[in-house]
Short mmCIF file of C-alpha atoms and ligand atoms in Angstrom, two decimals:
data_model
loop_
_atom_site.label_atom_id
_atom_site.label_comp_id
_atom_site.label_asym_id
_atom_site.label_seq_id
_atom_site.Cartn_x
_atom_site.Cartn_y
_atom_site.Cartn_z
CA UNK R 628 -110.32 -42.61 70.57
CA UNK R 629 -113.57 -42.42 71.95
CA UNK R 630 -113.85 -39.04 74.37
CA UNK R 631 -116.85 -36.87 75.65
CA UNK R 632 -118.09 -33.68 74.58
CA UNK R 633 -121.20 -32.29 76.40
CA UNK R 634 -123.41 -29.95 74.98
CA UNK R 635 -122.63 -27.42 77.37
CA UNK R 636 -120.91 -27.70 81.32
CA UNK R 637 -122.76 -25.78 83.66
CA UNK R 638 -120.31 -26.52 86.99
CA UNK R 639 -117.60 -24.48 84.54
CA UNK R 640 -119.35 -21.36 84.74
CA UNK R 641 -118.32 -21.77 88.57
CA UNK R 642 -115.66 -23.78 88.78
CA UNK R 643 -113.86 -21.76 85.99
CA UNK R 644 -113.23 -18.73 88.47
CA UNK R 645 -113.95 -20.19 91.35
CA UNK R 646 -111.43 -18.51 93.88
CA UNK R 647 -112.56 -14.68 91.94
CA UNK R 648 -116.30 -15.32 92.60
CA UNK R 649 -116.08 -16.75 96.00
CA UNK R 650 -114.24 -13.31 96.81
CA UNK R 651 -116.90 -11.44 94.87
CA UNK R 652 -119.62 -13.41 97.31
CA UNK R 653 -118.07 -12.72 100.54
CA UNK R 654 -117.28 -8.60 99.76
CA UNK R 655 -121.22 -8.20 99.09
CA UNK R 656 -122.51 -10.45 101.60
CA UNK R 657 -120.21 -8.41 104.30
CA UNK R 658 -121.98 -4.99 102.55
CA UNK R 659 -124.89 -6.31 103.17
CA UNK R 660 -125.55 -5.22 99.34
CA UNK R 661 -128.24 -7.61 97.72
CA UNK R 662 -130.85 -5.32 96.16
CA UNK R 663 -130.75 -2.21 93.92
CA UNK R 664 -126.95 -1.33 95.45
CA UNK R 665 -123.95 -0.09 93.74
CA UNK R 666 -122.87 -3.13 91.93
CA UNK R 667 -125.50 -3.37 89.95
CA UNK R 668 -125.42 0.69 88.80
CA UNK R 669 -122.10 0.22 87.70
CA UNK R 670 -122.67 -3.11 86.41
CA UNK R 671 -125.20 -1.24 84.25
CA UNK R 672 -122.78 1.96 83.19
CA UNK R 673 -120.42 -0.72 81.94
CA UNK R 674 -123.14 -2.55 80.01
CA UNK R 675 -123.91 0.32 77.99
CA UNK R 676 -120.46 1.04 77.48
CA UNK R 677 -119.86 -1.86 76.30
CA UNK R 678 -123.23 -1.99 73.94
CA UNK R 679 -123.29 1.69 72.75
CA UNK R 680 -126.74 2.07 74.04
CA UNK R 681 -128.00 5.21 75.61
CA UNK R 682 -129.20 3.35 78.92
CA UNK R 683 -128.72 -0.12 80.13
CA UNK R 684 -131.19 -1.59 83.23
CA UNK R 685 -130.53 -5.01 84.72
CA UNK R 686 -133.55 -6.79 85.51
CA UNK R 687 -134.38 -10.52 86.64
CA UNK R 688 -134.63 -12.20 83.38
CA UNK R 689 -134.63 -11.52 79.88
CA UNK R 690 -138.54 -12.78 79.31
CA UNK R 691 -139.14 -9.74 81.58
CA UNK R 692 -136.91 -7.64 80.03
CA UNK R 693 -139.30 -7.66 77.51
CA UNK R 694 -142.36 -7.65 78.58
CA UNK R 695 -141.14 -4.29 80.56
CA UNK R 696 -140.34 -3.09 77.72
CA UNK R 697 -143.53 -3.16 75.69
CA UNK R 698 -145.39 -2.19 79.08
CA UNK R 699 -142.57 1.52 79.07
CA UNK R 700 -144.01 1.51 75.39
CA UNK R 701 -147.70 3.06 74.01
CA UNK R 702 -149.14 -0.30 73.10
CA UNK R 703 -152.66 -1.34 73.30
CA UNK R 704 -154.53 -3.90 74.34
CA UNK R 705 -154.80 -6.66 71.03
CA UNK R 706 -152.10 -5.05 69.39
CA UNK R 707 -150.66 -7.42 66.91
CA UNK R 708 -146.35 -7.92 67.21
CA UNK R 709 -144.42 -9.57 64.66
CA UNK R 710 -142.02 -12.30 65.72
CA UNK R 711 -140.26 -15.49 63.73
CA UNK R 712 -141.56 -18.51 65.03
CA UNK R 713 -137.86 -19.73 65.20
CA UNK R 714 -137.95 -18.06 68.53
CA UNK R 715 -138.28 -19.30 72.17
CA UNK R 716 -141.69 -19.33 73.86
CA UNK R 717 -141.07 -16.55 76.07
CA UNK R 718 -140.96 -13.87 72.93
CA UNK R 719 -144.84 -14.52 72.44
CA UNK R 720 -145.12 -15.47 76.12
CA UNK R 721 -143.78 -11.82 76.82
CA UNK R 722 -145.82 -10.42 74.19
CA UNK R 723 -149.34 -12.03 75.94
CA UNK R 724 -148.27 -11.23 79.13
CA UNK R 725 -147.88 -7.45 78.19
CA UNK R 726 -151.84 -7.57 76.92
CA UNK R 727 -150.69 -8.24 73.12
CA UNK R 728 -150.82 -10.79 70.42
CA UNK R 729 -148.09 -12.38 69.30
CA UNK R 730 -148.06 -13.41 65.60
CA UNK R 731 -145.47 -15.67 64.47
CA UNK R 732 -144.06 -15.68 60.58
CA UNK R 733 -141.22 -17.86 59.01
CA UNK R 734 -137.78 -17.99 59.64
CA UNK R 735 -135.44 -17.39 56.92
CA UNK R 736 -132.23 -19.41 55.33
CA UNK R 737 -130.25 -17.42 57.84
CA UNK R 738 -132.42 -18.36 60.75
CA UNK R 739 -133.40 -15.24 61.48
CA UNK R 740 -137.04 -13.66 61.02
CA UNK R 741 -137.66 -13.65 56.92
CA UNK R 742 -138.36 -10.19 56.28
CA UNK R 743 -140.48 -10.71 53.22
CA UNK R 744 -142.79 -12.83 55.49
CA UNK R 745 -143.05 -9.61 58.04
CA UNK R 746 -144.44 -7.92 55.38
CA UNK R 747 -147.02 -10.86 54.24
CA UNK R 748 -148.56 -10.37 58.07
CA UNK R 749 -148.66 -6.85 58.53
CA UNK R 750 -152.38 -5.85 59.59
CA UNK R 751 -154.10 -2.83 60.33
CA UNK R 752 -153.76 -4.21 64.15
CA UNK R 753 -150.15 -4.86 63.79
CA UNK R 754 -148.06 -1.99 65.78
CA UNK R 755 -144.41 -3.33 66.31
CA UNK R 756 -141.93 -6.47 65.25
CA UNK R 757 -139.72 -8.16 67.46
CA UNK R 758 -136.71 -9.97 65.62
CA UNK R 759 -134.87 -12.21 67.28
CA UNK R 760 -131.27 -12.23 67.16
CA UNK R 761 -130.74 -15.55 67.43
CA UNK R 762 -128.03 -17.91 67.70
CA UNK R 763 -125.88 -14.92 68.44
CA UNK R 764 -126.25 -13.05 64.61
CA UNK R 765 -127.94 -9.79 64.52
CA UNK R 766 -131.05 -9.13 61.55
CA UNK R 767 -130.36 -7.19 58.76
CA UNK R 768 -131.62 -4.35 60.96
CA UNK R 769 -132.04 -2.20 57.44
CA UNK R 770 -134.34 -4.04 56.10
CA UNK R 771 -136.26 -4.13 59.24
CA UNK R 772 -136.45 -0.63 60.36
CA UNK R 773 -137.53 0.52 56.68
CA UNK R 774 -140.13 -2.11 56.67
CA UNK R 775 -141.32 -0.37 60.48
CA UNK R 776 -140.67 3.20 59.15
CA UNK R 777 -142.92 2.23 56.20
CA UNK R 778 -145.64 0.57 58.17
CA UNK R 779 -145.13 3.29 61.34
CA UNK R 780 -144.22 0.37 63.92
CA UNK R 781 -142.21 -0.12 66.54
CA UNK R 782 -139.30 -2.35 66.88
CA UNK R 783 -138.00 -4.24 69.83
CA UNK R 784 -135.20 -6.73 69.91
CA UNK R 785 -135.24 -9.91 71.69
CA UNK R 786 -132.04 -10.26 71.75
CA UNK R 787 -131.50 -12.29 74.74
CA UNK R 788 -128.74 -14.57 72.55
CA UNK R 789 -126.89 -11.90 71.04
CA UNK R 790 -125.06 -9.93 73.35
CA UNK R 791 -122.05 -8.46 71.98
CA UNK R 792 -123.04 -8.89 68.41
CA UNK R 793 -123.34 -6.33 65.82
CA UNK R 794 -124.93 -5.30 62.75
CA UNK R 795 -122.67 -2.98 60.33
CA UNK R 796 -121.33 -1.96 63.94
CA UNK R 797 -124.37 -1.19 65.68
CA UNK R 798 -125.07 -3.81 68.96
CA UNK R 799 -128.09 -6.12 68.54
CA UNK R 800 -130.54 -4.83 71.07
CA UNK R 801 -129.81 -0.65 70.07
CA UNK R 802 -131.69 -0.83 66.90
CA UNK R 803 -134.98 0.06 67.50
CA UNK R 804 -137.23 1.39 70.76
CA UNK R 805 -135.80 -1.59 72.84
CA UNK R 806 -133.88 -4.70 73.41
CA UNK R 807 -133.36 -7.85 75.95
CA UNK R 808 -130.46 -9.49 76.88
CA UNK R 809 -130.46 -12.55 79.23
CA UNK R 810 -127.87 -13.90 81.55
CA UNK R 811 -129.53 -17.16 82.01
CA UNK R 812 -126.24 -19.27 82.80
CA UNK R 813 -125.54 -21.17 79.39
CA UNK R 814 -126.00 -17.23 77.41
CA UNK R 815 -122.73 -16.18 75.79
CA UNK R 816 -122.21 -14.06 79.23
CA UNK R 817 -124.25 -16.07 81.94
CA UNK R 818 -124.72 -15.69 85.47
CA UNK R 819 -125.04 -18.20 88.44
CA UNK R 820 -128.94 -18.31 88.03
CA UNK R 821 -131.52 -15.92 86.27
CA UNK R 822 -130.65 -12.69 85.49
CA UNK R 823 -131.48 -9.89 82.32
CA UNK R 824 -130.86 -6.05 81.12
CA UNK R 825 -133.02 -4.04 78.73
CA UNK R 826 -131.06 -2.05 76.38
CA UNK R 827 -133.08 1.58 74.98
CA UNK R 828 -131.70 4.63 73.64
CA UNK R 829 -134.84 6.26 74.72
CA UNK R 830 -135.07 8.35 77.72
CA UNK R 831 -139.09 7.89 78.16
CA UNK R 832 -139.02 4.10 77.46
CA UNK R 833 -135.95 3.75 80.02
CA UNK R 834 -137.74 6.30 83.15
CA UNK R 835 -140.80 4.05 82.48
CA UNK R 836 -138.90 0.72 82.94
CA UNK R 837 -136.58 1.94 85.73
CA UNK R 838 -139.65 2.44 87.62
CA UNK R 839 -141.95 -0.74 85.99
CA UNK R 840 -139.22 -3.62 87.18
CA UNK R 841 -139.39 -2.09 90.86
CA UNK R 842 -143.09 -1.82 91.70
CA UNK R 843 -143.61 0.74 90.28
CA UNK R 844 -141.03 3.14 92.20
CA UNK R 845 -139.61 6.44 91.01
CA UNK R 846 -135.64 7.16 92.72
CA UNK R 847 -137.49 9.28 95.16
CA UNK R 848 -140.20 6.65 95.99
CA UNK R 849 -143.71 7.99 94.84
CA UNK R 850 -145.06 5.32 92.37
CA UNK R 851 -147.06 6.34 89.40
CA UNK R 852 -147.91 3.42 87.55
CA UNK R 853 -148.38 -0.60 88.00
CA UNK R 854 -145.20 -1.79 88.31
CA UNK R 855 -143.69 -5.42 88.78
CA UNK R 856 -140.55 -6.64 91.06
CA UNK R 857 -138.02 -7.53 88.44
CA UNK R 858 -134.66 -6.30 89.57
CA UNK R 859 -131.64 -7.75 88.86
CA UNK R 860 -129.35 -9.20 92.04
CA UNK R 861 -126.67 -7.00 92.98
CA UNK R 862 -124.67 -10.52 93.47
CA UNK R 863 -125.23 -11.66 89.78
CA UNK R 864 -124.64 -7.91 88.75
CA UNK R 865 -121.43 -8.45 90.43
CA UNK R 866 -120.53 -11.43 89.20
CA UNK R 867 -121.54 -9.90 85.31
CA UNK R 868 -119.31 -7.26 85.92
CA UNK R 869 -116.73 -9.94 86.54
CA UNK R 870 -117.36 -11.51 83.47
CA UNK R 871 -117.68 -9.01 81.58
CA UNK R 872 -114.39 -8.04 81.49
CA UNK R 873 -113.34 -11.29 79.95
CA UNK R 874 -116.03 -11.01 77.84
CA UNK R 875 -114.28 -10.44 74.16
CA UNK R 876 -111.76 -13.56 74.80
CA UNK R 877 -115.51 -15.76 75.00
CA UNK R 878 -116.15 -14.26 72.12
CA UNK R 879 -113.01 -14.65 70.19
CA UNK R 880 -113.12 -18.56 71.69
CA UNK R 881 -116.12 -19.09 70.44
CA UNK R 882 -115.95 -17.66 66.82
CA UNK R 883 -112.72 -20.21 66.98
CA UNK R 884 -114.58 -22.75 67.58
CA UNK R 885 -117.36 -21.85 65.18
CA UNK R 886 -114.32 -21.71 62.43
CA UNK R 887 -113.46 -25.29 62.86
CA UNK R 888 -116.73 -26.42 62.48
CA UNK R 889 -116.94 -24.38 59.08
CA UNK R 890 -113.27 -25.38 57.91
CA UNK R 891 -114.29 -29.07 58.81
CA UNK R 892 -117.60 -29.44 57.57
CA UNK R 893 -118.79 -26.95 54.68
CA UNK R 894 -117.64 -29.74 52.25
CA UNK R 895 -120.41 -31.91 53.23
CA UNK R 896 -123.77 -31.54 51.32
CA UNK R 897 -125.92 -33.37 53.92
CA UNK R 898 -125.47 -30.08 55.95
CA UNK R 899 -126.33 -26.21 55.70
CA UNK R 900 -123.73 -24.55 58.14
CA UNK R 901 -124.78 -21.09 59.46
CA UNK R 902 -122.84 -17.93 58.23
CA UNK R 903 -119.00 -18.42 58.91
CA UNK R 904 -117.40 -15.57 60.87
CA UNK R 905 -116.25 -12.97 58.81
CA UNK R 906 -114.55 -9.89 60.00
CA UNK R 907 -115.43 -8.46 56.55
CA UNK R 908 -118.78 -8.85 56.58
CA UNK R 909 -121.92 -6.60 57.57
CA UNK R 910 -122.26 -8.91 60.70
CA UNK R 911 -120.41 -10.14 63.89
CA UNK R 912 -121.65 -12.66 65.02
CA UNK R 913 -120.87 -14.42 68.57
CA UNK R 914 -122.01 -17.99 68.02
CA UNK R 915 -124.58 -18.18 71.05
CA UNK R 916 -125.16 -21.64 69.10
CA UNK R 917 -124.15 -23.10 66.44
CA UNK R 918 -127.14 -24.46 64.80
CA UNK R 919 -127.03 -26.60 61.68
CA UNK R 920 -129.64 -28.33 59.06
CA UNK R 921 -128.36 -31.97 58.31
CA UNK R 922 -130.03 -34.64 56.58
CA UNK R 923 -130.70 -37.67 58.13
CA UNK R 924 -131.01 -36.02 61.60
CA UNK R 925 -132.13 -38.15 63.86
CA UNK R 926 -129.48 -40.74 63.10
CA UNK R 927 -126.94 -38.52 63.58
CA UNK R 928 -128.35 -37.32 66.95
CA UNK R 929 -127.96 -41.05 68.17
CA UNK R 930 -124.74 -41.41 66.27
CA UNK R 931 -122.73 -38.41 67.91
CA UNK R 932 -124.68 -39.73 71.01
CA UNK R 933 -123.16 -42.88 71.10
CA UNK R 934 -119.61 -41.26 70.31
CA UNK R 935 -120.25 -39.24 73.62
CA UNK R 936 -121.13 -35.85 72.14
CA UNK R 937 -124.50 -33.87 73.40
CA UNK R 938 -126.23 -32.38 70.84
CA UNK R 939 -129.37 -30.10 71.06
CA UNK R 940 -132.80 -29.43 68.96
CA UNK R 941 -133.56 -25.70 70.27
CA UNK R 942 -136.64 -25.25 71.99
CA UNK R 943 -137.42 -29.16 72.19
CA UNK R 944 -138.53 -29.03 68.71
CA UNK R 945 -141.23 -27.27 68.66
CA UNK R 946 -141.56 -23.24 66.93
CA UNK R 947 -144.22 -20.78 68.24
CA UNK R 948 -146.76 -21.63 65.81
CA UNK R 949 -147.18 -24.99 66.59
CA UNK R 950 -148.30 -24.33 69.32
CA UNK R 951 -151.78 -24.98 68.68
CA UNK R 952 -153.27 -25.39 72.56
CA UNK R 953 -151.71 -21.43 73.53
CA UNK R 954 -154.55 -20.63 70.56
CA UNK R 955 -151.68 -20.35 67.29
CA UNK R 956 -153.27 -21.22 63.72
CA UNK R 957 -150.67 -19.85 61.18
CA UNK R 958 -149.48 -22.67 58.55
CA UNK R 959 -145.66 -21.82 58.35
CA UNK R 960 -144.20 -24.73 56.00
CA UNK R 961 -140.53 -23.31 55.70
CA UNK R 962 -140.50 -23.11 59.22
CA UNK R 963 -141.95 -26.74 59.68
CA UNK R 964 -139.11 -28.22 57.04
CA UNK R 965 -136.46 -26.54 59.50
CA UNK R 966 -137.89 -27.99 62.49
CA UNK R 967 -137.55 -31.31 61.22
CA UNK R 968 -133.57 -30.97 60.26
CA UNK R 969 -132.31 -28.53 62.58
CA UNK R 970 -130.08 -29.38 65.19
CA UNK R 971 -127.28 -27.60 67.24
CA UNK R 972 -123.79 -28.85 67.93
CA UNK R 973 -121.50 -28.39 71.22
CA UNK R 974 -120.12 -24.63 70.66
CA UNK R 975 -118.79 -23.21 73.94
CA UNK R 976 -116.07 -21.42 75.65
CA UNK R 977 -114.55 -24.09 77.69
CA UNK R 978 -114.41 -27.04 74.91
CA UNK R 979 -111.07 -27.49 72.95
CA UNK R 980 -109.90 -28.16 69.18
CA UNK R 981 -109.50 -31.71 70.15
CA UNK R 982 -113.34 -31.78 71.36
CA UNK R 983 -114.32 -29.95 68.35
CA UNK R 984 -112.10 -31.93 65.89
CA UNK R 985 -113.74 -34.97 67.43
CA UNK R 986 -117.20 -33.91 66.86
CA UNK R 987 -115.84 -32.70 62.98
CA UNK R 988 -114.52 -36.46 62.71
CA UNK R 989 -117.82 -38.23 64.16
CA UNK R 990 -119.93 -36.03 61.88
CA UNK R 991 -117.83 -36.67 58.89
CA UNK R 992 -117.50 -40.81 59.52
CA UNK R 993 -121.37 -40.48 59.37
CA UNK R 994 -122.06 -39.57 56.31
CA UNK R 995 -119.40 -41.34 54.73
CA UNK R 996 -120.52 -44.72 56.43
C1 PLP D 1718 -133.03 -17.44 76.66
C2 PLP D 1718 -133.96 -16.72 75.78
C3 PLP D 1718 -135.00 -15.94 76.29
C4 PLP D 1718 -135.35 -15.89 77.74
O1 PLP D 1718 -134.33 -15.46 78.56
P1 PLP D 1718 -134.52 -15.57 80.13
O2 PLP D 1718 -133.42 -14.71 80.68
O3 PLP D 1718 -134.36 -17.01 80.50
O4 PLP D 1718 -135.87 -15.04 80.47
C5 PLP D 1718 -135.80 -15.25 75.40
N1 PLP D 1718 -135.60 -15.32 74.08
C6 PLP D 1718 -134.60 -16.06 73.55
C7 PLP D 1718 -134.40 -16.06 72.08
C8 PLP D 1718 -133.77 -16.80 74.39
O5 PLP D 1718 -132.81 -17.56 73.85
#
């Protein structure tokens, strides 16, 4: 029986809680509270709470997140950063934006930044790397801090997918000098329109931001640097705070989900699954996506199409170094081959078994056909 599965429900993130946020809405909007207020402060104590890191600051979005970040930090002007090119535009767009250079390097069988390839593209010019912890997985963070201990860089995290995700324990984004994490609405924990938080266990590299994402501002009002108006709504903080709360049953849903698709498809050897959730394993992962490589890709796009299922290439199809007009030359192959078979299946909070048992069946009737 034919049904529909869509790659992700926006209305739901509303509709969902409905009566809860419209409550939320109509307490601030009789304070009065909309910027900087009280929500969003204890929005932020619970973030770090829940993360482990030192200091949490919400800010508008998680592309400013980090380019706040590397503004709080002692880069110069030209200073190269490492990031995969399996990333979204806004890691290098961040990096540019903050007066540095972006240099992308491949992405590894666990889509992640390859580690051996940071090393390759280390220069004399090269001061920090910026995994991204995508999909919702965390880095091998060892590897990564040894290689910046080594090389004296810097490490920031964008880890705008991977909130609530951990490597041997330790929360993606409380690694290194820095981390983002976005609330853009289809994020593991989204809001109802943009919002962000940097994560830092560093006092200096937290004062600096505090003051960076509201023009500059200390608390008492005397500005001593260029700063930027990035602050985070006090409605969407209180609407994260909401959320938040719920925030391990998401989680727990969506490793289910992630469990069917592995129980239901690792047989097949027209596909590479990502890591199965393990609660034995160095990482916990919360399945931002569910990406997959599959032969014969484009077919199945139209295939699960035409059985009513949305499907998704991430970032249109297109990794950071190709693109060749913002002034990238690197020649990536591994990352080119993934390009060309990667895809990403429905994996959400509000889909059921039945939706994902349909999508295992449509997928499985494909390749056997
Ligand atoms: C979504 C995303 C961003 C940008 O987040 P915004 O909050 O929309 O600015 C950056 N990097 C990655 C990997 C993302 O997935």
């Amino acid at each position: 029986m034919k049904r529909k599965v869509p790659f992700f429900e926006y209305p739901r993130i509303f509709t969902d809680h409905e009566e809860d946020l419209i409550s939320i809405l109509r307490d601030i909007g009789n304070r009065g509270a909309f910027i900087m207020q009280q929500d969003l402060a204890s929005f932020e104590t619970k973030l770090a709470q829940f993360t482990g890191a030192k200091y949490a600051l919400g800010v508008a979005n998680a592309t400013d997140a980090l380019q706040i970040l590397l503004m709080a930090s002692d880069l110069e002007k030209d200073d190269e950063i490492i990031i995969c090119s399996h990333t979204m535009i806004a890691t290098a767009s961040a990096i540019h934006h903050a007066g540095c250079t972006p240099v992308p390097v491949e992405v590894g069988p666990d889509r992640l930044i390859d580690s051996e390839d940071i090393e390759r593209a280390i220069t004399p010019r090269t001061k920090a790397i910026m995994p991204t912890q995508l999909n919702g997985r965390t880095s091998n963070m060892e590897v990564i801090l040894r290689i910046a201990e080594e090389h004296q860089l810097s490490v920031f995290e964008d880890s705008a997918q991977a909130l609530g995700s951990t490597f041997k324990g330790q929360h993606a984004g409380t690694f290194g000098q820095g981390g983002a994490i976005s609330f853009y609405p289809a994020k593991v924990l989204g809001c109802l329109g943009d919002g962000g938080a940097i994560l830092t266990n560093h006092q200096d590299i937290y004062d600096k931001s505090y003051q960076i994402r509201d023009h500059g501002r200390t608390p008492d009002g005397t500005i001593k640097l260029w700063g930027l108006n990035s602050r985070l709504d006090n409605l969407q903080a209180a609407f994260l705070s909401f959320q938040l709360d719920k925030y391990s049953t998401v989680i727990e849903r969506r490793r289910q989900a992630a469990s069917i698709y592995d129980a239901r498809l690792h047989h097949l050897k027209q596909l590479q699954l990502p890591p199965k959730p393990s609660t034995n394993s160095d990482h916990f992962d919360v399945y931002q996506n569910y990406e997959i490589i599959a032969e014969s890709r484009d077919n199945l796009i139209d295939h699960l199409q035409e059985a009513g299922i949305g499907t998704l290439i991430q970032w249109g199809g297109i990794a950071i170094h190709q693109f060749r007009n913002l002034g990238f030359k690197q020649s990536l192959p591994k990352t080119d081959n993934f390009f060309s078979n990667c895809l990403m299946l429905p994996l959400n909070a509000t889909a059921s078994d039945d939706d994902y048992h349909y999508v295992c069946d449509c997928i499985v009737s494909f390749y056997s056909s």
